[in-house]
Amino acid sequence: MPLKELFERDWQELESEGILFSSLEKLVAWGRSNSLWPATFGLACCAIEMMSATDGRNDLARFGSEVFRASPRQADVMIVAGRLSKKMAPIMRRVYDQMPDPKWVISMGACASSGGMFNNYAVVQNVDSVVPVDIFVPGCPPRPEALIFAVMQLQKKVRGEAFDQLGNQLPMVDAWTR
Amino acid sequence: MDALGGKDQVVFTVGGGATETPAMARPDPVAQLVQTLGLKAEDAAEPTALVTAGDLEAVAGKLKTAGFMLMDVVGVDYGAYVQPRPQRFSVLYNVYHPYDHRRLFLRVWLRDGESLPSLFPVWKSANYLEREVYDLMGVVFDNHPDLRKILTPDDLEGHPLRKDFPIEETPTLFRDGRFIDPPTFRAGMTGQSAGLTGWRGSLRKGGTREMEPPVMPEGGPK
Amino acid sequence: MSLKDRPPVDKQSGTLPRSQMQPDHQESTRPERVGSLTAQQGSLMHTEVMSLNVGPQHPSTHGVLRLVVDMDGEYVIKVTPHMGYLHTGFEKTFEHRTYQQGVTYAPRTDYLHSFGHELAYVLGVEKLMQAEVPERATTVRVILHELGRIHSHLVFLGTALMDLGAITLFFYCFREKEAVQDLFEEVCGYRMNQGYFRVGGLSRDIPDGWADNVQKFVDSFDKHVDEYASMFATNPIFLDRAVGVGVIPADVAIDLGLTGPNLRASGVPLDHRKANPYCGYDSYDFDVPVSQAGDSQARFVLRLDELRESAKIVRQALKRLKPGPVKDPNRKISLPPRHELETSMEAVIHHFKLVTEGFHPPLGEVYVPVETARGEVGYYIISDGGSMPYRVKIRAPSFVNLQALEYACVGGQFADLITVLATIDPVLGDVDR
């Protein structure tokens, strides 16, 4: 088919011939959502379950997130796995700042999300007070399946298919301005 | 020194042997060790000997020569204890013999602000353990090569395991604006408080009857 | 600029001779060669001592350990660990929770061998309370304690060899790790951090068929251990990186306070399961693997042998599993069974008091050592008669074992530091508490 026809013919007609149309934004979001590379930020018990999520049985690779990058500069999503002590909080912020945009944060486990059972002088009570969190995963520690579900939810968010509590559609990350 | 036993020479064999004394009369190896060291044993569940801060290095040196290793250093703040104690702070040294398996706790009493000699010249393992006690309990060890904070952040003031350091629990905020303060809802009691009922539980008294395994009541659980 | 100024490196081990190493912490006793290299003014190559920061966010530090390594070229001349990045305030929190709630906290210190910490804490409180543990509960504890050791060593093998570049074994070890976690989940509903033990027994009886599943697992386990061994034990790359690396002689190991597999790899046969038997370990037939080499390879292989021994203990324990109660019958310690609550007022009162307030042990201080996958764990528990401990001090083996890092790495190459750190096998939750 000559290129000229793409602009002249009706798009429904073209779709019936197997040509898909999408906005570039959606295409980028689709690609991005299927290759969310996590930064290794294993802190405590949850880190073991995070490792388990990549093993042969759970296989996070099915969702394109198996490549745990040691360098934050190569990562898209930071999985905060475990209790965050106040001594570690500035370092986590620095790691987050080193990640390139667009970036997301999964707060894995009760300790990271709310301080969990450690309500004391040493533990940050919510990771959200240090970095903006996209997904909270409950559990102590969450099962690998829970983490995989969180990754799937994050993929929806990246693709702009997520809704807030009131049912409003959340905007997908604006790829061109960030 | 001979009674201390060396690495290769196990003096107190437990069980067996031609010169075995009756079980009741058999000397407790740790009690004998405490006697040999010239220390006063404390009446406690674990074999504990009282040491003064001045004698500590000499006693530790003797134990080290006898083949003991330093397992742990425990700092305790008795400031809120129910019974009067000689001093506010106490440091316990947990020493253990890796070959003949004798364990001894050395207890040193000290006031707030007093310091102890470091045992780093005797046992290298005292390095981190003493730093931890310094960090969390605030006991200073003289002549420690590297006495810095080890666990808490540099900007944390105070020593968290002292009884006057608050645990700093965060109140929980509910949707309707209420706060729940954790200590208000804590049912557990310290030894200081009598509680509402004065119920203290009790230890086992008399014989124990065999507990029957749980039986499902007739017609399933109600 | 000549590299001839360097001291002779032991060809076999790749490390500097022990005389050049610097076990102490004084700045002044650095090896001579540093000065001789930096003194070469005007030469083409300028060398100086360089400080390299490793961590706290680093894949090879097994958590959030931070190391500041002073390097002379590729050689490590000083290692300064900085920890506390996972300091959670366990010991302070214990003082504000009842004894029973403490069981929830104990496994979260060492999350790989969580049953070890749980057992140490529970045994301590039981000594304080003079609780009587039924035989069935003790046997189940032994099974879970050993399965926990298997779990911990499997994670060690997988991740430590991944640090050395062997990624395949990770997937094999985690396959069996998942199987162990399934067993944990079946018995107490949680894959990690179980909190299954209670003061005076277990929280509930094991489910039907669980013993058969454990039997199935341990029967096939020895085969898997052979499989792991065949994958790395004779691999020349592994041997090059592990043999003679990070040697810790026995006297140094005792001086540094090492316990567990690290101490036994140095030739000291200290195992609290044999030395101070708890849970009836003296009635089980098992060996304590001891190696004389004291190097990284010995620490690897020793843990591999411990896997087999643990499976052996589990097999013996399964044979002893007889039906019976799993809780101390003393109602002042353990909760009454559910059906009693509907008929007995006394049971309701006991239940209420135990759940809200907990039990009150007498005044006293206890310490029970337990051999976990990392070494001696003991909880020094001080009671002041209340229902919360007055003070709990955790004897954390990883924390003390980590002191060996400074000794074992100095003089070696930087890559050896990763090997040594991996084989010391610290769990940072245990280090920082």
CSV table of C-alpha atoms in Angstrom, one decimal, chain B residues 100-221:
chain,number,residue,atom,x,y,z
B,100,ASP,CA,34.6,-27.0,77.3
B,101,HIS,CA,31.4,-24.9,77.0
B,102,ARG,CA,31.4,-22.9,80.2
B,103,ARG,CA,29.5,-19.7,80.2
B,104,LEU,CA,30.0,-16.8,82.6
B,105,PHE,CA,28.5,-13.4,82.8
B,106,LEU,CA,30.6,-10.7,84.3
B,107,ARG,CA,28.6,-7.8,85.8
B,108,VAL,CA,30.0,-4.4,86.4
B,109,TRP,CA,27.8,-1.7,88.1
B,110,LEU,CA,28.4,1.9,87.2
B,111,ARG,CA,26.8,5.3,87.7
B,112,ASP,CA,25.7,7.6,84.9
B,113,GLY,CA,28.8,9.2,83.5
B,114,GLU,CA,31.3,6.7,84.7
B,115,SER,CA,33.4,4.9,82.2
B,116,LEU,CA,34.7,1.4,81.8
B,117,PRO,CA,38.1,0.2,80.5
B,118,SER,CA,37.7,-1.1,77.0
B,119,LEU,CA,38.3,-4.8,76.6
B,120,PHE,CA,39.4,-4.4,73.0
B,121,PRO,CA,43.1,-5.0,73.9
B,122,VAL,CA,42.0,-8.4,75.4
B,123,TRP,CA,39.3,-9.5,72.9
B,124,LYS,CA,39.0,-8.0,69.4
B,125,SER,CA,35.4,-8.9,69.4
B,126,ALA,CA,34.8,-6.1,72.0
B,127,ASN,CA,35.2,-3.6,69.2
B,128,TYR,CA,31.7,-3.5,67.8
B,129,LEU,CA,30.0,-4.8,70.9
B,130,GLU,CA,31.3,-1.9,73.0
B,131,ARG,CA,30.5,0.6,70.3
B,132,GLU,CA,27.0,-0.7,70.4
B,133,VAL,CA,26.7,-0.3,74.1
B,134,TYR,CA,28.1,3.2,73.8
B,135,ASP,CA,25.7,4.1,71.1
B,136,LEU,CA,22.5,2.7,72.6
B,137,MET,CA,23.2,3.0,76.3
B,138,GLY,CA,25.7,5.8,76.6
B,139,VAL,CA,28.4,4.0,78.5
B,140,VAL,CA,31.9,5.3,77.6
B,141,PHE,CA,34.7,2.8,77.2
B,142,ASP,CA,38.2,4.3,77.8
B,143,ASN,CA,40.9,3.5,75.4
B,144,HIS,CA,38.6,2.1,72.8
B,145,PRO,CA,40.3,2.7,69.4
B,146,ASP,CA,37.2,3.8,67.5
B,147,LEU,CA,34.4,4.7,69.8
B,148,ARG,CA,31.8,6.1,67.4
B,149,LYS,CA,28.1,5.7,67.0
B,150,ILE,CA,27.5,2.4,65.2
B,151,LEU,CA,23.7,1.9,64.8
B,152,THR,CA,21.8,5.1,65.2
B,153,PRO,CA,22.0,8.0,62.8
B,154,ASP,CA,24.6,10.7,63.5
B,155,ASP,CA,22.0,13.3,64.1
B,156,LEU,CA,20.1,11.3,66.8
B,157,GLU,CA,20.8,12.8,70.2
B,158,GLY,CA,20.7,10.6,73.2
B,159,HIS,CA,20.9,6.9,73.7
B,160,PRO,CA,17.8,5.1,72.7
B,161,LEU,CA,17.9,2.2,75.2
B,162,ARG,CA,18.1,4.4,78.2
B,163,LYS,CA,14.8,4.3,80.1
B,164,ASP,CA,14.4,8.1,79.9
B,165,PHE,CA,14.6,8.0,76.1
B,166,PRO,CA,11.0,7.9,74.7
B,167,ILE,CA,10.1,5.2,72.2
B,168,GLU,CA,8.6,8.0,70.1
B,169,GLU,CA,5.5,6.2,68.8
B,170,THR,CA,3.6,8.0,66.1
B,171,PRO,CA,-0.1,8.5,66.9
B,172,THR,CA,-2.4,7.0,64.3
B,173,LEU,CA,-4.7,9.4,62.5
B,174,PHE,CA,-8.1,8.2,61.5
B,175,ARG,CA,-10.3,9.5,58.7
B,176,ASP,CA,-12.6,11.2,61.1
B,177,GLY,CA,-9.8,13.2,62.6
B,178,ARG,CA,-9.3,11.2,65.7
B,179,PHE,CA,-5.8,10.3,66.9
B,180,ILE,CA,-5.0,7.1,68.7
B,181,ASP,CA,-2.1,7.3,71.0
B,182,PRO,CA,-0.5,3.8,71.3
B,183,PRO,CA,0.5,4.0,75.0
B,184,THR,CA,-3.2,4.8,75.9
B,185,PHE,CA,-4.3,1.5,74.4
B,186,ARG,CA,-1.4,-0.6,75.6
B,187,ALA,CA,-2.6,-3.3,78.0
B,188,GLY,CA,0.8,-4.7,78.8
B,189,MET,CA,2.2,-3.6,82.1
B,190,THR,CA,5.6,-2.8,83.5
B,191,GLY,CA,6.6,-4.1,86.9
B,192,GLN,CA,6.0,-0.6,88.3
B,193,SER,CA,2.3,-0.5,87.7
B,194,ALA,CA,-0.2,-2.6,89.6
B,195,GLY,CA,-2.7,-2.5,86.8
B,196,LEU,CA,-6.5,-2.3,87.3
B,197,THR,CA,-7.0,-5.6,89.0
B,198,GLY,CA,-3.6,-6.3,90.5
B,199,TRP,CA,-3.7,-9.7,88.8
B,200,ARG,CA,-0.2,-11.0,88.5
B,201,GLY,CA,-0.7,-14.3,87.0
B,202,SER,CA,1.1,-17.0,88.8
B,203,LEU,CA,3.8,-19.5,88.3
B,204,ARG,CA,3.1,-23.2,88.1
B,205,LYS,CA,2.0,-24.6,91.5
B,206,GLY,CA,1.8,-28.2,92.4
B,207,GLY,CA,1.7,-31.1,89.9
B,208,THR,CA,0.7,-30.7,86.3
B,209,ARG,CA,-2.1,-32.8,85.0
B,210,GLU,CA,-1.9,-34.0,81.4
B,211,MET,CA,-4.0,-31.8,79.2
B,212,GLU,CA,-6.5,-33.6,77.1
B,213,PRO,CA,-6.2,-32.9,73.4
B,214,PRO,CA,-9.0,-30.6,72.2
B,215,VAL,CA,-12.2,-32.4,71.5
B,216,MET,CA,-14.7,-31.3,69.0
B,217,PRO,CA,-18.0,-30.8,70.8
B,218,GLU,CA,-21.0,-32.9,69.8
B,219,GLY,CA,-22.5,-31.7,66.6
B,220,GLY,CA,-19.6,-29.6,65.4
B,221,PRO,CA,-18.4,-26.2,66.5
